[in-house]
Coordinates of N, CA and C in Angstrom, one line a residue:
M1 N -28.7 12.4 -73.9 CA -28.4 11.1 -73.7 C -29.7 10.3 -73.8
S2 N -29.7 9.2 -74.6 CA -30.8 8.3 -74.5 C -31.0 7.5 -73.2
L3 N -32.2 7.0 -73.0 CA -32.3 6.1 -71.9 C -31.5 4.8 -72.0
L4 N -31.5 4.4 -73.2 CA -30.6 3.1 -73.5 C -29.1 3.4 -73.0
S5 N -28.7 4.6 -73.3 CA -27.2 4.9 -73.0 C -27.1 4.8 -71.4
I6 N -28.0 5.6 -70.9 CA -27.9 5.6 -69.3 C -28.1 4.4 -68.8
L7 N -28.9 3.4 -69.1 CA -29.1 2.0 -68.6 C -27.8 1.3 -68.8
S8 N -27.1 1.4 -69.9 CA -26.0 0.9 -70.3 C -24.8 1.2 -69.3
T9 N -24.7 2.6 -69.1 CA -23.8 3.0 -68.3 C -23.9 2.5 -66.7
N10 N -25.2 2.5 -66.2 CA -25.4 2.1 -65.0 C -25.0 0.6 -64.8
S11 N -25.3 -0.1 -65.9 CA -24.9 -1.6 -65.8 C -23.5 -1.7 -65.7
N12 N -22.8 -1.0 -66.5 CA -21.3 -1.1 -66.4 C -20.7 -0.8 -65.0
K13 N -21.1 0.4 -64.4 CA -20.8 0.6 -63.0 C -21.3 -0.5 -62.0
D14 N -22.3 -1.1 -62.1 CA -22.7 -2.1 -61.2 C -21.8 -3.3 -61.3
Q15 N -21.4 -3.6 -62.6 CA -20.5 -4.9 -62.8 C -19.1 -4.5 -62.3
A16 N -18.8 -3.3 -62.4 CA -17.4 -3.0 -61.8 C -17.4 -2.9 -60.4
A17 N -18.5 -2.4 -59.8 CA -18.6 -2.6 -58.3 C -18.7 -3.9 -57.8
N18 N -19.4 -4.8 -58.5 CA -19.7 -6.3 -58.0 C -18.2 -7.0 -58.4
G19 N -17.5 -6.6 -59.3 CA -16.1 -7.2 -59.4 C -15.2 -6.9 -58.3
K20 N -15.3 -5.6 -57.8 CA -14.3 -5.1 -56.7 C -14.8 -5.8 -55.5
K21 N -16.2 -6.1 -55.4 CA -16.6 -6.8 -54.2 C -16.2 -8.1 -54.1
R22 N -16.3 -8.8 -55.4 CA -15.8 -10.2 -55.4 C -14.4 -10.2 -55.0
K23 N -13.6 -9.3 -55.6 CA -12.0 -9.4 -55.2 C -11.8 -9.3 -53.8
W24 N -12.6 -8.5 -53.0 CA -12.5 -8.2 -51.7 C -12.9 -9.5 -51.0
I25 N -14.1 -10.1 -51.4 CA -14.4 -11.4 -50.7 C -13.5 -12.3 -50.9
I26 N -12.9 -12.5 -52.0 CA -12.0 -13.5 -52.5 C -10.6 -13.4 -51.5
S27 N -10.2 -12.1 -51.4 CA -8.9 -11.8 -50.6 C -9.4 -12.2 -49.2
A28 N -10.5 -11.8 -48.7 CA -10.8 -12.0 -47.2 C -10.8 -13.4 -46.9
V29 N -11.3 -14.3 -47.9 CA -11.5 -15.8 -47.8 C -10.1 -16.4 -47.8
I30 N -9.2 -15.7 -48.7 CA -7.7 -16.5 -48.7 C -7.1 -16.0 -47.4
L31 N -7.2 -14.7 -46.9 CA -6.6 -14.3 -45.7 C -7.1 -15.2 -44.6
A32 N -8.3 -15.5 -44.3 CA -8.9 -16.5 -43.4 C -8.3 -17.7 -43.4
V33 N -8.3 -18.3 -44.7 CA -7.7 -19.5 -44.8 C -6.2 -19.6 -44.4
V34 N -5.5 -18.7 -44.8 CA -3.9 -18.6 -44.5 C -3.8 -18.4 -42.8
V35 N -4.7 -17.4 -42.2 CA -4.7 -17.5 -40.7 C -4.9 -18.6 -40.1
A36 N -6.0 -19.4 -40.6 CA -6.4 -20.7 -40.0 C -5.3 -21.8 -40.2
A37 N -4.8 -21.8 -41.3 CA -3.6 -22.5 -41.6 C -2.3 -22.4 -40.8
F38 N -2.1 -21.2 -40.6 CA -1.0 -20.7 -39.6 C -1.3 -21.2 -38.2
C39 N -2.7 -20.9 -37.9 CA -2.8 -21.3 -36.4 C -2.9 -23.0 -36.2
V40 N -3.3 -23.7 -37.2 CA -3.2 -25.1 -37.1 C -1.9 -25.6 -37.1
W41 N -1.1 -24.9 -38.1 CA 0.4 -25.2 -38.1 C 1.0 -24.9 -36.7
K42 N 0.9 -23.8 -36.1 CA 1.5 -23.4 -34.9 C 1.1 -24.3 -33.7
S43 N -0.3 -24.8 -33.9 CA -0.8 -25.6 -32.6 C 0.1 -27.0 -32.7
F44 N 0.6 -27.3 -33.8 CA 1.4 -28.6 -33.9 C 2.8 -28.4 -33.6
Q45 N 3.2 -27.2 -33.4 CA 4.6 -27.2 -33.1 C 5.1 -27.1 -31.7
P46 N 6.1 -27.7 -31.4 CA 6.5 -27.8 -29.9 C 6.7 -26.5 -29.4
R47 N 6.6 -26.3 -27.9 CA 6.6 -25.1 -27.3 C 8.1 -24.8 -26.8
H48 N 8.4 -23.7 -26.5 CA 9.6 -23.4 -26.0 C 9.5 -22.2 -24.8
L49 N 10.1 -22.7 -23.6 CA 9.6 -21.9 -22.4 C 11.2 -21.3 -21.9
A50 N 11.3 -20.1 -21.5 CA 12.3 -19.5 -20.7 C 11.8 -19.0 -19.3
V51 N 12.5 -19.3 -18.2 CA 12.1 -18.8 -17.0 C 13.2 -18.0 -16.5
V52 N 12.8 -16.9 -16.2 CA 13.6 -15.7 -15.6 C 13.1 -15.5 -14.1
L53 N 14.4 -15.4 -13.2 CA 14.1 -15.2 -11.8 C 14.2 -13.7 -11.6
I54 N 13.3 -13.0 -10.8 CA 13.3 -11.8 -10.3 C 13.6 -11.6 -8.9
E55 N 14.5 -10.7 -8.2 CA 14.8 -10.6 -7.1 C 13.7 -9.7 -6.2
Q56 N 12.9 -10.2 -5.3 CA 11.9 -9.5 -4.6 C 12.2 -9.3 -3.2
S57 N 13.3 -9.6 -2.7 CA 13.6 -9.4 -1.2 C 14.2 -8.1 -0.8
E58 N 14.3 -7.7 0.4 CA 14.8 -6.4 0.7 C 16.4 -6.6 0.5
K59 N 17.1 -5.5 0.4 CA 18.5 -5.6 0.1 C 19.3 -6.2 1.4
A60 N 20.2 -7.2 1.3 CA 20.8 -7.8 2.4 C 22.2 -8.1 2.3
D61 N 23.0 -6.8 1.8 CA 24.4 -7.0 1.6 C 25.3 -7.9 2.5
Q62 N 25.0 -8.1 3.8 CA 25.9 -8.8 4.5 C 25.6 -10.4 4.5
L63 N 24.6 -10.8 3.8 CA 24.2 -12.1 3.5 C 24.8 -12.8 2.3
P64 N 25.2 -14.2 2.3 CA 25.7 -14.8 1.2 C 24.8 -14.9 -0.1
S65 N 25.4 -14.8 -1.2 CA 24.6 -14.9 -2.6 C 24.3 -16.3 -2.7
P66 N 23.2 -16.7 -3.5 CA 23.0 -18.0 -3.9 C 24.1 -18.3 -4.9
K67 N 24.5 -19.5 -5.0 CA 25.3 -20.2 -6.0 C 24.7 -20.4 -7.2
E68 N 23.5 -20.9 -7.1 CA 22.6 -21.1 -8.3 C 21.3 -21.6 -8.0
F69 N 20.5 -21.6 -9.0 CA 19.1 -22.1 -8.7 C 18.8 -23.3 -9.6
I70 N 18.1 -24.1 -9.1 CA 17.6 -25.3 -10.0 C 16.1 -25.2 -10.4
A71 N 15.7 -25.0 -11.7 CA 14.4 -24.9 -12.2 C 14.1 -26.5 -12.6
T72 N 12.9 -26.8 -12.3 CA 12.5 -28.2 -12.5 C 11.1 -28.1 -13.2
L73 N 10.8 -28.7 -14.4 CA 9.6 -28.5 -15.1 C 9.1 -29.9 -15.3
Y74 N 7.9 -30.2 -14.7 CA 7.1 -31.5 -14.7 C 6.1 -31.4 -15.9
L75 N 6.4 -32.4 -16.7 CA 5.5 -32.7 -18.0 C 4.9 -34.1 -17.9
G76 N 4.0 -34.5 -17.2 CA 3.5 -35.6 -16.9 C 4.6 -36.6 -16.4
N77 N 5.1 -37.8 -17.0 CA 6.1 -38.4 -16.4 C 7.5 -37.9 -16.6
E78 N 7.7 -37.0 -17.7 CA 8.8 -36.4 -18.0 C 9.3 -35.2 -17.0
V79 N 10.5 -35.2 -16.5 CA 11.0 -34.3 -15.7 C 12.2 -33.6 -16.2
R80 N 12.2 -32.2 -16.5 CA 13.2 -31.5 -17.0 C 13.8 -30.7 -16.1
R81 N 15.2 -30.4 -16.0 CA 15.8 -29.5 -15.2 C 17.0 -28.6 -15.9
D82 N 16.9 -27.4 -15.4 CA 18.0 -26.5 -15.9 C 18.4 -25.5 -14.8
T83 N 19.8 -25.0 -15.0 CA 20.3 -24.2 -13.7 C 20.4 -22.8 -14.2
I84 N 20.1 -21.9 -13.2 CA 20.0 -20.6 -13.3 C 21.1 -20.0 -12.5
K85 N 22.1 -19.5 -13.1 CA 23.4 -19.0 -12.3 C 23.1 -17.8 -11.3
S86 N 22.2 -16.8 -11.9 CA 22.0 -15.7 -10.9 C 20.8 -15.0 -11.5
F87 N 20.4 -13.9 -10.9 CA 19.1 -13.3 -11.3 C 19.5 -12.5 -12.6
G88 N 18.4 -12.5 -13.5 CA 18.8 -11.8 -14.7 C 18.9 -13.1 -15.9
N89 N 19.6 -14.1 -15.4 CA 19.8 -15.3 -16.3 C 18.6 -16.0 -16.3
E90 N 18.7 -17.1 -17.3 CA 17.3 -17.8 -17.5 C 17.5 -19.2 -17.7
A91 N 16.6 -20.1 -17.2 CA 16.6 -21.4 -17.7 C 15.6 -21.5 -18.8
Y92 N 16.2 -22.6 -19.7 CA 15.5 -22.6 -20.9 C 15.0 -24.2 -21.1
F93 N 13.7 -24.2 -21.6 CA 13.2 -25.6 -21.8 C 12.7 -25.6 -23.3
G94 N 13.3 -26.3 -24.2 CA 13.0 -26.3 -25.6 C 12.2 -27.5 -26.1
E95 N 11.5 -27.5 -27.1 CA 10.9 -28.7 -27.8 C 9.9 -29.3 -26.8
I96 N 9.0 -28.5 -26.2 CA 8.1 -29.1 -25.4 C 7.1 -29.7 -26.2
D97 N 6.5 -31.0 -25.9 CA 5.6 -31.6 -26.7 C 4.3 -30.7 -26.8
K98 N 3.7 -30.6 -28.0 CA 2.5 -30.0 -28.2 C 1.2 -30.3 -27.4
T99 N 1.3 -31.4 -26.8 CA 0.1 -31.9 -26.2 C -0.1 -31.2 -24.8
Y100 N 1.0 -30.4 -24.3 CA 1.1 -29.8 -23.1 C 0.6 -28.3 -23.4
A101 N 0.4 -27.9 -24.6 CA 0.1 -26.5 -25.1 C -1.1 -26.1 -24.3
D102 N -1.1 -24.9 -23.7 CA -2.5 -24.4 -23.1 C -2.8 -25.3 -21.9
K103 N -2.0 -26.1 -21.3 CA -2.4 -26.8 -20.3 C -1.6 -26.6 -19.1
K104 N -2.1 -26.8 -17.9 CA -1.3 -26.5 -16.5 C -0.2 -27.6 -16.5
V105 N 0.9 -27.0 -16.0 CA 2.2 -27.8 -15.8 C 2.7 -27.4 -14.3
R106 N 3.5 -28.2 -13.8 CA 4.2 -27.7 -12.7 C 5.5 -27.3 -12.8
L107 N 6.0 -26.4 -12.0 CA 7.3 -25.9 -11.8 C 7.9 -25.6 -10.5
T108 N 9.2 -26.1 -10.2 CA 9.6 -25.7 -9.0 C 11.0 -24.9 -9.2
I109 N 11.4 -24.2 -8.3 CA 12.5 -23.4 -8.2 C 13.2 -23.5 -6.9
Q110 N 14.5 -24.1 -6.9 CA 15.2 -24.3 -5.6 C 16.5 -23.6 -5.7
G111 N 17.0 -23.0 -4.5 CA 18.3 -22.4 -4.3 C 18.7 -22.0 -3.1
D112 N 19.9 -22.1 -2.6 CA 20.4 -21.8 -1.2 C 20.0 -20.4 -0.7
H113 N 19.4 -20.3 0.4 CA 19.1 -19.1 1.0 C 17.8 -18.4 0.7
Y114 N 17.1 -19.2 -0.5 CA 16.1 -18.6 -0.8 C 14.7 -19.7 -0.6
L115 N 13.6 -19.0 -0.5 CA 12.3 -20.0 -0.3 C 12.0 -20.7 -1.7
T116 N 11.7 -21.9 -1.5 CA 11.4 -22.8 -2.7 C 10.1 -22.5 -3.4
I117 N 10.0 -22.3 -4.6 CA 8.8 -22.1 -5.4 C 8.4 -23.3 -5.9
D118 N 7.1 -23.7 -5.7 CA 6.4 -24.8 -6.3 C 5.0 -24.2 -6.8
T119 N 4.9 -24.2 -8.0 CA 3.7 -23.5 -8.7 C 3.1 -24.3 -9.8
T120 N 2.1 -24.0 -10.2 CA 1.5 -24.5 -11.6 C 1.1 -23.2 -12.4
F121 N 1.1 -23.5 -13.8 CA 0.8 -22.4 -14.6 C 0.4 -22.9 -16.0
V122 N -0.3 -22.2 -16.8 CA -0.8 -22.6 -18.2 C 0.5 -22.4 -19.2
L123 N 0.7 -23.6 -19.8 CA 2.1 -23.4 -20.8 C 1.7 -22.8 -21.9
T124 N 2.3 -21.8 -22.2 CA 2.5 -21.1 -23.6 C 3.9 -20.7 -23.8
A125 N 4.1 -20.6 -25.0 CA 5.5 -20.0 -25.6 C 5.8 -18.8 -24.9
G126 N 7.2 -18.5 -24.8 CA 7.6 -17.3 -24.4 C 8.4 -17.3 -23.1
T127 N 8.3 -16.2 -22.3 CA 9.2 -16.1 -21.1 C 8.3 -15.9 -19.8
L128 N 8.6 -16.8 -18.9 CA 7.8 -16.8 -17.6 C 8.7 -16.0 -16.4
K129 N 8.3 -15.2 -15.8 CA 9.2 -14.3 -14.8 C 8.5 -14.9 -13.5
I130 N 9.5 -15.2 -12.5 CA 9.3 -15.8 -11.3 C 9.9 -14.9 -10.2
G131 N 9.0 -14.3 -9.1 CA 9.7 -13.6 -8.2 C 10.2 -14.5 -7.1
M132 N 11.4 -14.2 -6.6 CA 12.1 -15.0 -5.6 C 12.2 -14.3 -4.3
Q133 N 11.9 -14.8 -3.1 CA 12.1 -14.2 -1.7 C 13.2 -15.0 -0.9
R134 N 14.0 -14.1 -0.3 CA 15.1 -14.8 0.4 C 14.5 -15.3 1.7
N135 N 14.9 -16.5 2.3 CA 14.6 -17.1 3.4 C 15.0 -16.5 4.7
A136 N 13.9 -15.5 5.2 CA 14.4 -14.6 6.3 C 14.7 -15.4 7.6
E137 N 14.3 -16.7 7.7 CA 14.5 -17.2 8.9 C 15.9 -17.9 9.0
E138 N 16.6 -18.1 7.8 CA 17.8 -18.8 7.9 C 18.9 -18.0 8.7
Y139 N 19.0 -16.7 8.4 CA 19.9 -15.9 9.2 C 19.3 -14.8 10.1
G140 N 18.0 -14.9 10.2 CA 17.4 -13.8 11.1 C 16.6 -14.5 12.2
R141 N 16.3 -15.9 12.4 CA 15.7 -16.3 13.3 C 16.7 -16.8 14.6
I142 N 16.6 -16.2 15.6 CA 17.8 -16.4 16.6 C 16.8 -17.1 17.9
R143 N 17.1 -18.4 18.2 CA 16.6 -19.1 19.4 C 17.8 -19.7 20.2
F144 N 17.6 -19.5 21.6 CA 18.6 -20.0 22.4 C 18.1 -19.9 23.9
H145 N 18.7 -20.6 24.7 CA 18.5 -20.6 26.3 C 19.7 -19.8 26.8
L146 N 19.5 -19.1 27.8 CA 20.6 -18.4 28.6 C 20.8 -19.5 29.8
W147 N 22.1 -20.1 29.9 CA 22.2 -21.2 30.8 C 23.4 -21.0 31.8
D148 N 23.1 -21.2 33.1 CA 24.3 -21.2 33.9 C 24.6 -22.6 34.4
P149 N 25.7 -23.1 33.7 CA 26.2 -24.6 34.0 C 26.6 -24.9 35.3
Y150 N 27.1 -23.6 36.0 CA 27.6 -23.9 37.4 C 26.4 -24.0 38.5
K151 N 25.2 -23.4 38.2 CA 24.2 -23.7 39.1 C 23.3 -24.7 38.6
G152 N 23.5 -25.0 37.1 CA 22.4 -26.1 36.6 C 21.2 -25.5 36.3
E153 N 21.1 -24.3 35.9 CA 19.7 -23.7 35.7 C 19.6 -22.7 34.6
M154 N 18.4 -22.5 34.2 CA 18.4 -21.4 33.0 C 18.3 -20.0 33.9
I155 N 18.4 -18.8 33.0 CA 18.6 -17.6 33.7 C 17.4 -16.9 33.1
P156 N 16.2 -16.7 33.9 CA 15.2 -15.8 33.3 C 15.4 -14.3 33.7
G157 N 14.7 -13.6 32.9 CA 14.4 -12.0 33.1 C 15.9 -11.3 32.9
C158 N 16.8 -11.8 32.3 CA 18.1 -11.2 31.9 C 18.0 -10.3 30.8
K159 N 18.4 -9.1 30.9 CA 18.4 -8.2 29.6 C 19.7 -8.5 28.8
M160 N 19.5 -8.6 27.5 CA 20.6 -8.8 26.7 C 20.4 -8.0 25.4
K161 N 21.5 -8.0 24.6 CA 21.5 -7.3 23.4 C 22.0 -8.2 22.3
V162 N 21.3 -8.6 21.4 CA 21.5 -9.7 20.3 C 21.6 -8.7 18.9
G163 N 22.8 -8.6 18.5 CA 22.9 -7.8 17.2 C 22.2 -6.5 17.4
P164 N 21.3 -6.0 16.6 CA 20.8 -4.9 16.6 C 19.5 -4.7 17.7
M165 N 19.2 -5.8 18.3 CA 17.8 -5.9 19.0 C 18.2 -6.1 20.6
D166 N 17.3 -5.3 21.4 CA 17.4 -5.5 22.8 C 16.2 -6.5 23.1
V167 N 16.6 -7.5 24.0 CA 15.7 -8.5 24.4 C 15.9 -8.8 25.8
T168 N 14.9 -9.6 26.4 CA 14.9 -10.0 27.9 C 14.6 -11.5 27.8
T169 N 15.3 -12.4 28.4 CA 15.0 -13.9 28.4 C 13.8 -14.0 29.1
G170 N 13.0 -15.0 28.6 CA 11.7 -15.4 29.2 C 11.8 -16.2 30.6
S171 N 10.8 -16.7 30.9 CA 10.7 -17.5 32.3 C 11.5 -18.7 32.3
Q172 N 11.9 -19.3 31.2 CA 12.7 -20.3 31.1 C 14.1 -20.0 30.5
G173 N 14.3 -18.8 30.5 CA 15.8 -18.3 30.0 C 15.9 -18.4 28.5
E174 N 14.6 -18.3 27.8 CA 14.6 -18.5 26.4 C 14.7 -17.1 25.8
V175 N 15.2 -17.2 24.5 CA 15.1 -15.9 23.5 C 14.7 -16.5 22.2
D176 N 13.7 -15.9 21.7 CA 13.2 -16.3 20.3 C 12.8 -15.0 19.6
I177 N 13.7 -14.5 18.5 CA 13.5 -13.2 17.9 C 13.7 -13.6 16.5
L178 N 13.2 -12.5 15.6 CA 13.5 -12.4 14.1 C 14.3 -11.2 13.8
I179 N 15.4 -11.2 13.3 CA 16.0 -9.9 13.0 C 15.4 -9.6 11.6
P180 N 15.1 -8.2 11.4 CA 14.6 -7.6 10.0 C 15.9 -8.0 9.0
L181 N 15.3 -8.4 7.8 CA 16.0 -8.9 6.7 C 17.1 -7.8 6.4
S182 N 16.9 -6.6 6.3 CA 17.9 -5.6 6.0 C 19.1 -5.3 7.1
Q183 N 18.7 -6.1 8.3 CA 19.8 -5.9 9.3 C 20.4 -7.3 9.6
Q184 N 20.1 -8.3 8.8 CA 20.7 -9.6 9.2 C 22.1 -9.6 8.7
A185 N 22.8 -10.7 9.3 CA 24.2 -10.9 9.2 C 24.5 -12.4 9.3
K186 N 25.7 -12.8 9.1 CA 26.2 -14.2 9.3 C 26.6 -14.4 10.8
Q187 N 26.8 -13.3 11.5 CA 27.0 -13.5 13.1 C 26.6 -12.2 13.7
Y188 N 26.2 -12.3 15.0 CA 25.8 -11.2 15.8 C 26.4 -11.0 17.1
N189 N 26.9 -9.7 17.4 CA 27.4 -9.5 18.6 C 26.4 -9.8 19.7
L190 N 27.0 -10.4 21.0 CA 26.2 -10.8 21.9 C 26.7 -10.3 23.4
S191 N 25.6 -9.6 24.0 CA 26.1 -9.1 25.4 C 24.8 -9.2 26.3
A192 N 25.2 -9.0 27.6 CA 24.0 -9.3 28.6 C 24.3 -8.5 29.9
D193 N 23.6 -8.4 30.7 CA 23.7 -7.7 32.2 C 24.7 -8.6 33.0
I194 N 25.0 -10.0 32.6 CA 25.9 -10.7 33.4 C 27.0 -11.1 32.4
P195 N 28.1 -11.4 32.9 CA 29.2 -11.9 31.9 C 28.9 -13.3 31.3
L196 N 29.3 -13.3 29.9 CA 28.8 -14.4 29.0 C 30.1 -15.0 28.4
A197 N 30.1 -16.2 28.2 CA 31.1 -17.2 27.8 C 31.6 -16.6 26.2
D198 N 30.6 -16.3 25.5 CA 30.9 -16.1 24.2 C 30.3 -14.6 23.8
S199 N 30.9 -13.9 23.0 CA 30.5 -12.5 22.7 C 29.9 -12.5 21.3
I200 N 30.0 -13.6 20.6 CA 29.6 -13.6 19.0 C 28.6 -14.8 19.0
F201 N 27.5 -14.5 18.3 CA 26.6 -15.6 18.1 C 26.6 -15.9 16.6
V202 N 26.9 -17.1 16.1 CA 27.2 -17.5 14.7 C 25.9 -18.1 14.1
M203 N 25.5 -17.7 13.0 CA 24.4 -18.2 12.1 C 24.6 -19.3 11.1
P204 N 23.7 -20.0 10.7 CA 22.5 -20.3 11.3 C 22.7 -21.0 12.6
C205 N 21.4 -21.0 13.4 CA 21.4 -21.6 14.8 C 20.6 -22.7 14.9
T206 N 20.7 -23.7 15.7 CA 19.6 -24.8 16.2 C 18.8 -24.3 17.0
E207 N 17.7 -24.9 17.2 CA 16.5 -24.6 18.2 C 17.0 -25.1 19.6
D208 N 18.1 -25.9 19.8 CA 18.5 -26.4 21.0 C 19.9 -25.6 21.3
H209 N 20.0 -24.4 20.9 CA 21.3 -23.7 21.1 C 21.2 -23.1 22.6
F210 N 22.5 -23.2 23.2 CA 22.6 -22.6 24.6 C 23.6 -21.5 24.7
V211 N 23.4 -20.5 25.3 CA 24.4 -19.4 25.5 C 24.8 -19.4 27.0
C212 N 25.9 -19.8 27.4 CA 26.4 -20.0 28.6 C 26.9 -18.7 29.4
V213 N 26.9 -18.7 30.6 CA 27.6 -17.6 31.4 C 29.1 -17.8 31.6
H214 N 29.9 -16.7 31.8 CA 31.4 -16.8 31.8 C 31.7 -17.6 33.0
P215 N 32.9 -18.3 32.9 CA 33.4 -19.1 34.1 C 33.5 -18.1 35.2
S216 N 33.8 -16.9 35.1 CA 33.9 -16.2 36.3 C 32.7 -16.2 37.4
M217 N 31.5 -16.6 36.6 CA 30.2 -16.9 37.5 C 30.4 -18.0 38.2
A218 N 31.3 -18.9 38.1 CA 31.4 -20.2 38.9 C 32.0 -19.8 40.4
K219 N 32.8 -18.8 40.2 CA 33.1 -18.2 41.5 C 32.0 -17.8 42.5
E220 N 31.1 -17.0 42.0 CA 30.0 -16.6 42.6 C 29.1 -17.6 43.1
A221 N 28.8 -18.7 41.9 CA 28.1 -19.9 42.4 C 28.6 -20.8 43.5
K222 N 30.0 -20.8 43.4 CA 30.7 -21.4 44.7 C 30.4 -20.9 45.9
K223 N 30.5 -19.4 45.8 CA 30.3 -18.8 47.1 C 29.0 -18.9 47.6
A224 N 28.0 -18.8 46.7 CA 26.7 -18.8 47.1 C 26.5 -20.2 47.7
I225 N 26.8 -21.3 47.2 CA 26.7 -22.7 47.7 C 27.2 -22.8 49.1
Q226 N 28.6 -22.1 49.3 CA 29.4 -22.2 50.6 C 28.4 -21.4 51.6
E227 N 27.8 -20.3 51.2 CA 27.2 -19.5 52.0 C 25.7 -20.4 52.6
E228 N 25.2 -21.0 51.5 CA 23.9 -21.8 51.8 C 24.3 -22.8 52.8
L229 N 25.5 -23.5 52.6 CA 26.0 -24.6 53.5 C 26.3 -24.1 54.9
H230 N 26.9 -22.9 54.8 CA 27.2 -22.4 56.4 C 25.7 -22.1 57.0
D231 N 24.8 -21.5 56.3 CA 23.6 -21.4 57.1 C 23.0 -22.5 57.5
I232 N 23.0 -23.6 56.7 CA 22.5 -24.9 57.1 C 23.2 -25.3 58.3
I233 N 24.5 -25.5 58.4 CA 25.3 -25.7 59.7 C 24.8 -25.2 60.7
E234 N 24.7 -23.8 60.6 CA 24.5 -22.8 61.8 C 22.9 -23.2 62.4
H235 N 22.3 -23.5 61.4 CA 20.8 -23.8 61.8 C 20.8 -25.1 62.5
D236 N 21.5 -26.1 62.1 CA 21.5 -27.4 62.6 C 22.2 -27.2 64.0
A237 N 23.0 -26.3 64.2 CA 23.8 -26.2 65.6 C 22.9 -25.6 66.5
K238 N 22.0 -24.7 66.1 CA 21.2 -24.1 66.9 C 20.0 -25.0 67.5
L239 N 19.6 -25.9 66.6 CA 18.6 -26.9 67.0 C 19.1 -27.9 68.1
R240 N 20.4 -28.2 68.0 CA 21.0 -29.0 68.9 C 21.1 -28.7 70.3
R241 N 21.2 -27.1 70.4 CA 21.4 -26.5 71.7 C 20.2 -26.6 72.6

C-alpha cells in the first residue's frame, strides 16, 4: 500500500470520528436546551400541595376520635383552608401561585382532642406529611380539692384512688395528677379512706373542681361540734366555781 493510500485512509477515519463527535455535541446541546426549557416552564407552573396527617400518639381506645381537622395554608395575604376527615385522608391545595415556589409558607392544623400544629416549611410540589399528637392534658390532667362542706375546710393527707392511680391529698387538700395516655378515659372511678359524695370523676375537669365528702360525714361533724361545745361549757363552769 502506498503512503498516499495510508494518508487517505487515516483522513477518512478522522473525518468519521469528528462527525460522530459533532453529533454527540449537538445531541448534548439539544438535550441541555430541552432540560433548561423544561425547568423554566416548570418554574412558571403553579404548585399543588397535599397534606397528610400521621397519628403519632399512644393508642387510647377509650377516648373520643376527632371529627375532623382543619388545615390552613397562609400565602401572604391569601388564606386557604381544607378539611381532613381522618388520618390517612389529605387536604389539597391546588393552583398555588408560582411566586411562593421554594419559599417558606405557614401551615396550621387544628382538630378536637389534638395539639394544634403551627409550622413553616419550604413550599414544593408534592405531599407533606404532618405528625399529630393527642392532647394528653384534656382527659388526663386531673385537678381538684377534697372538701368537707360540713366543717368548711379542705382535707389534707387523705389517701385516694383516682382511676388507675393512688394519690394522697396535699396540705390544702389538693390533687394534681396526669394519667398516662394509654390509661386515659372519659371518666374515672373515685374512692378514698373517707366516704365521698361522688364515686365517678367526669372529664374534662376545671381547675376549681371540688370533690366533697359524703353527707354521712355531716353527722360526725355535728357530733364533733357538740362535743367541742360541751367541753367549752364544762370549762366555763369550772372557772365559775
